[in-house]
Amino acid sequence: DRRLADAVEARQEIDLRAGAAFTRFMTLRYQAMFPQLGDQPLSFGPCQFPTLGFVVDRWLRIDRFRPEPFWSIRLEAAKAGQAVKFAWRRGRLFDRLPVLALY
């Protein structure tokens, strides 16, 4: 679809131009306000904010994670020298009572 391809190309061009212009603006403005930045540019890109949001969200989920005890159900049966192993598809149970009921 040519229209879709043109839209993607336009979006890339706008992102590039906006990113370049705003990177220059921020770099010049904040280097003057914060001399400790030195010659380091401050980068801006329209995709950087959502990406940073994903990274921060993942970091917060990892940081807030608290391990919980869990149980699993497995069964092994043998008949006539043939062993068969069964595992519950669900894998982990976080409630001990159903495990005890099935045990």
PDB file of C-alpha atoms in Angstrom:
ATOM      1  CA  ASP A   1       0.000   0.000   0.000  1.00  0.00           C
ATOM      2  CA  ARG A   2       1.726   3.146  -1.210  1.00  0.00           C
ATOM      3  CA  ARG A   3      -0.202   5.483   1.126  1.00  0.00           C
ATOM      4  CA  LEU A   4       0.884   3.490   4.152  1.00  0.00           C
ATOM      5  CA  ALA A   5       4.508   3.499   2.984  1.00  0.00           C
ATOM      6  CA  ASP A   6       4.345   7.286   2.454  1.00  0.00           C
ATOM      7  CA  ALA A   7       2.888   7.736   5.951  1.00  0.00           C
ATOM      8  CA  VAL A   8       5.721   5.726   7.486  1.00  0.00           C
ATOM      9  CA  GLU A   9       8.302   7.710   5.549  1.00  0.00           C
ATOM     10  CA  ALA A  10       6.728  11.014   6.624  1.00  0.00           C
ATOM     11  CA  ARG A  11       6.674   9.895  10.259  1.00  0.00           C
ATOM     12  CA  GLN A  12      10.362   8.976  10.099  1.00  0.00           C
ATOM     13  CA  GLU A  13      11.239  12.341   8.583  1.00  0.00           C
ATOM     14  CA  ILE A  14       9.224  14.251  11.194  1.00  0.00           C
ATOM     15  CA  ASP A  15      10.748  12.208  14.030  1.00  0.00           C
ATOM     16  CA  LEU A  16      14.247  12.843  12.716  1.00  0.00           C
ATOM     17  CA  ARG A  17      13.762  16.579  12.225  1.00  0.00           C
ATOM     18  CA  ALA A  18      11.956  17.105  15.548  1.00  0.00           C
ATOM     19  CA  GLY A  19      14.547  15.015  17.370  1.00  0.00           C
ATOM     20  CA  ALA A  20      17.480  16.867  15.828  1.00  0.00           C
ATOM     21  CA  ALA A  21      15.969  20.304  16.457  1.00  0.00           C
ATOM     22  CA  PHE A  22      14.905  19.588  20.038  1.00  0.00           C
ATOM     23  CA  THR A  23      18.236  17.860  20.834  1.00  0.00           C
ATOM     24  CA  ARG A  24      20.073  21.020  19.753  1.00  0.00           C
ATOM     25  CA  PHE A  25      17.666  23.260  21.670  1.00  0.00           C
ATOM     26  CA  MET A  26      17.960  21.251  24.904  1.00  0.00           C
ATOM     27  CA  THR A  27      21.719  20.845  24.620  1.00  0.00           C
ATOM     28  CA  LEU A  28      22.373  24.562  24.170  1.00  0.00           C
ATOM     29  CA  ARG A  29      19.860  25.590  26.843  1.00  0.00           C
ATOM     30  CA  TYR A  30      20.881  23.152  29.552  1.00  0.00           C
ATOM     31  CA  GLN A  31      24.636  23.267  28.949  1.00  0.00           C
ATOM     32  CA  ALA A  32      24.425  26.986  29.694  1.00  0.00           C
ATOM     33  CA  MET A  33      22.384  26.313  32.859  1.00  0.00           C
ATOM     34  CA  PHE A  34      24.457  23.309  34.040  1.00  0.00           C
ATOM     35  CA  PRO A  35      28.149  23.729  33.200  1.00  0.00           C
ATOM     36  CA  GLN A  36      28.914  20.275  34.648  1.00  0.00           C
ATOM     37  CA  LEU A  37      27.315  18.764  31.542  1.00  0.00           C
ATOM     38  CA  GLY A  38      30.342  19.925  29.561  1.00  0.00           C
ATOM     39  CA  ASP A  39      30.096  19.167  25.848  1.00  0.00           C
ATOM     40  CA  GLN A  40      27.750  16.234  26.370  1.00  0.00           C
ATOM     41  CA  PRO A  41      24.630  16.561  24.193  1.00  0.00           C
ATOM     42  CA  LEU A  42      21.166  15.976  25.644  1.00  0.00           C
ATOM     43  CA  SER A  43      19.443  13.644  23.235  1.00  0.00           C
ATOM     44  CA  PHE A  44      15.753  13.818  22.401  1.00  0.00           C
ATOM     45  CA  GLY A  45      13.693  11.570  20.179  1.00  0.00           C
ATOM     46  CA  PRO A  46       9.927  11.055  20.040  1.00  0.00           C
ATOM     47  CA  CYS A  47      10.456   7.319  20.598  1.00  0.00           C
ATOM     48  CA  GLN A  48      12.757   7.791  23.600  1.00  0.00           C
ATOM     49  CA  PHE A  49      10.013   8.751  26.051  1.00  0.00           C
ATOM     50  CA  PRO A  50       7.805   5.691  25.498  1.00  0.00           C
ATOM     51  CA  THR A  51      10.879   3.445  25.514  1.00  0.00           C
ATOM     52  CA  LEU A  52      12.076   4.993  28.741  1.00  0.00           C
ATOM     53  CA  GLY A  53       8.595   4.429  30.162  1.00  0.00           C
ATOM     54  CA  PHE A  54       8.814   0.708  29.301  1.00  0.00           C
ATOM     55  CA  VAL A  55      12.246   0.459  30.909  1.00  0.00           C
ATOM     56  CA  VAL A  56      11.147   2.266  34.085  1.00  0.00           C
ATOM     57  CA  ASP A  57       7.948   0.184  34.322  1.00  0.00           C
ATOM     58  CA  ARG A  58       9.938  -3.055  34.030  1.00  0.00           C
ATOM     59  CA  TRP A  59      12.499  -1.860  36.579  1.00  0.00           C
ATOM     60  CA  LEU A  60       9.739  -0.942  39.050  1.00  0.00           C
ATOM     61  CA  ARG A  61       8.037  -4.342  38.614  1.00  0.00           C
ATOM     62  CA  ILE A  62      11.338  -6.106  39.271  1.00  0.00           C
ATOM     63  CA  ASP A  63      12.111  -3.848  42.233  1.00  0.00           C
ATOM     64  CA  ARG A  64       8.664  -4.399  43.789  1.00  0.00           C
ATOM     65  CA  PHE A  65       8.683  -8.154  43.227  1.00  0.00           C
ATOM     66  CA  ARG A  66       8.358 -10.222  46.386  1.00  0.00           C
ATOM     67  CA  PRO A  67       8.736 -13.989  46.024  1.00  0.00           C
ATOM     68  CA  GLU A  68       5.812 -16.147  47.131  1.00  0.00           C
ATOM     69  CA  PRO A  69       5.817 -19.813  48.075  1.00  0.00           C
ATOM     70  CA  PHE A  70       4.204 -22.083  45.515  1.00  0.00           C
ATOM     71  CA  TRP A  71       3.419 -25.752  45.051  1.00  0.00           C
ATOM     72  CA  SER A  72       3.192 -28.013  42.043  1.00  0.00           C
ATOM     73  CA  ILE A  73       1.522 -31.323  41.318  1.00  0.00           C
ATOM     74  CA  ARG A  74       3.397 -34.162  39.620  1.00  0.00           C
ATOM     75  CA  LEU A  75       2.522 -37.822  39.285  1.00  0.00           C
ATOM     76  CA  GLU A  76       4.574 -40.787  38.227  1.00  0.00           C
ATOM     77  CA  ALA A  77       2.973 -44.163  37.615  1.00  0.00           C
ATOM     78  CA  ALA A  78       4.579 -47.435  36.652  1.00  0.00           C
ATOM     79  CA  LYS A  79       3.004 -50.594  35.286  1.00  0.00           C
ATOM     80  CA  ALA A  80       4.708 -53.591  33.766  1.00  0.00           C
ATOM     81  CA  GLY A  81       8.059 -51.848  33.863  1.00  0.00           C
ATOM     82  CA  GLN A  82       6.790 -48.789  32.001  1.00  0.00           C
ATOM     83  CA  ALA A  83       7.035 -45.481  33.874  1.00  0.00           C
ATOM     84  CA  VAL A  84       4.840 -42.571  32.881  1.00  0.00           C
ATOM     85  CA  LYS A  85       5.217 -39.058  34.284  1.00  0.00           C
ATOM     86  CA  PHE A  86       2.384 -36.580  34.473  1.00  0.00           C
ATOM     87  CA  ALA A  87       2.651 -32.873  35.234  1.00  0.00           C
ATOM     88  CA  TRP A  88      -0.189 -30.464  35.753  1.00  0.00           C
ATOM     89  CA  ARG A  89      -0.321 -27.984  32.875  1.00  0.00           C
ATOM     90  CA  ARG A  90      -0.938 -25.053  35.204  1.00  0.00           C
ATOM     91  CA  GLY A  91       2.519 -25.582  36.714  1.00  0.00           C
ATOM     92  CA  ARG A  92       2.371 -23.600  39.935  1.00  0.00           C
ATOM     93  CA  LEU A  93      -0.255 -23.269  42.614  1.00  0.00           C
ATOM     94  CA  PHE A  94      -0.069 -20.423  45.074  1.00  0.00           C
ATOM     95  CA  ASP A  95      -2.792 -21.806  47.344  1.00  0.00           C
ATOM     96  CA  ARG A  96      -1.691 -24.777  49.432  1.00  0.00           C
ATOM     97  CA  LEU A  97      -5.169 -26.101  50.255  1.00  0.00           C
ATOM     98  CA  PRO A  98      -6.001 -27.449  46.741  1.00  0.00           C
ATOM     99  CA  VAL A  99      -2.608 -29.162  46.648  1.00  0.00           C
ATOM    100  CA  LEU A 100      -3.305 -30.855  49.965  1.00  0.00           C
ATOM    101  CA  ALA A 101      -6.788 -31.848  48.801  1.00  0.00           C
ATOM    102  CA  LEU A 102      -5.361 -33.520  45.682  1.00  0.00           C
ATOM    103  CA  TYR A 103      -2.534 -35.137  47.623  1.00  0.00           C
TER     104      TYR A 103
END
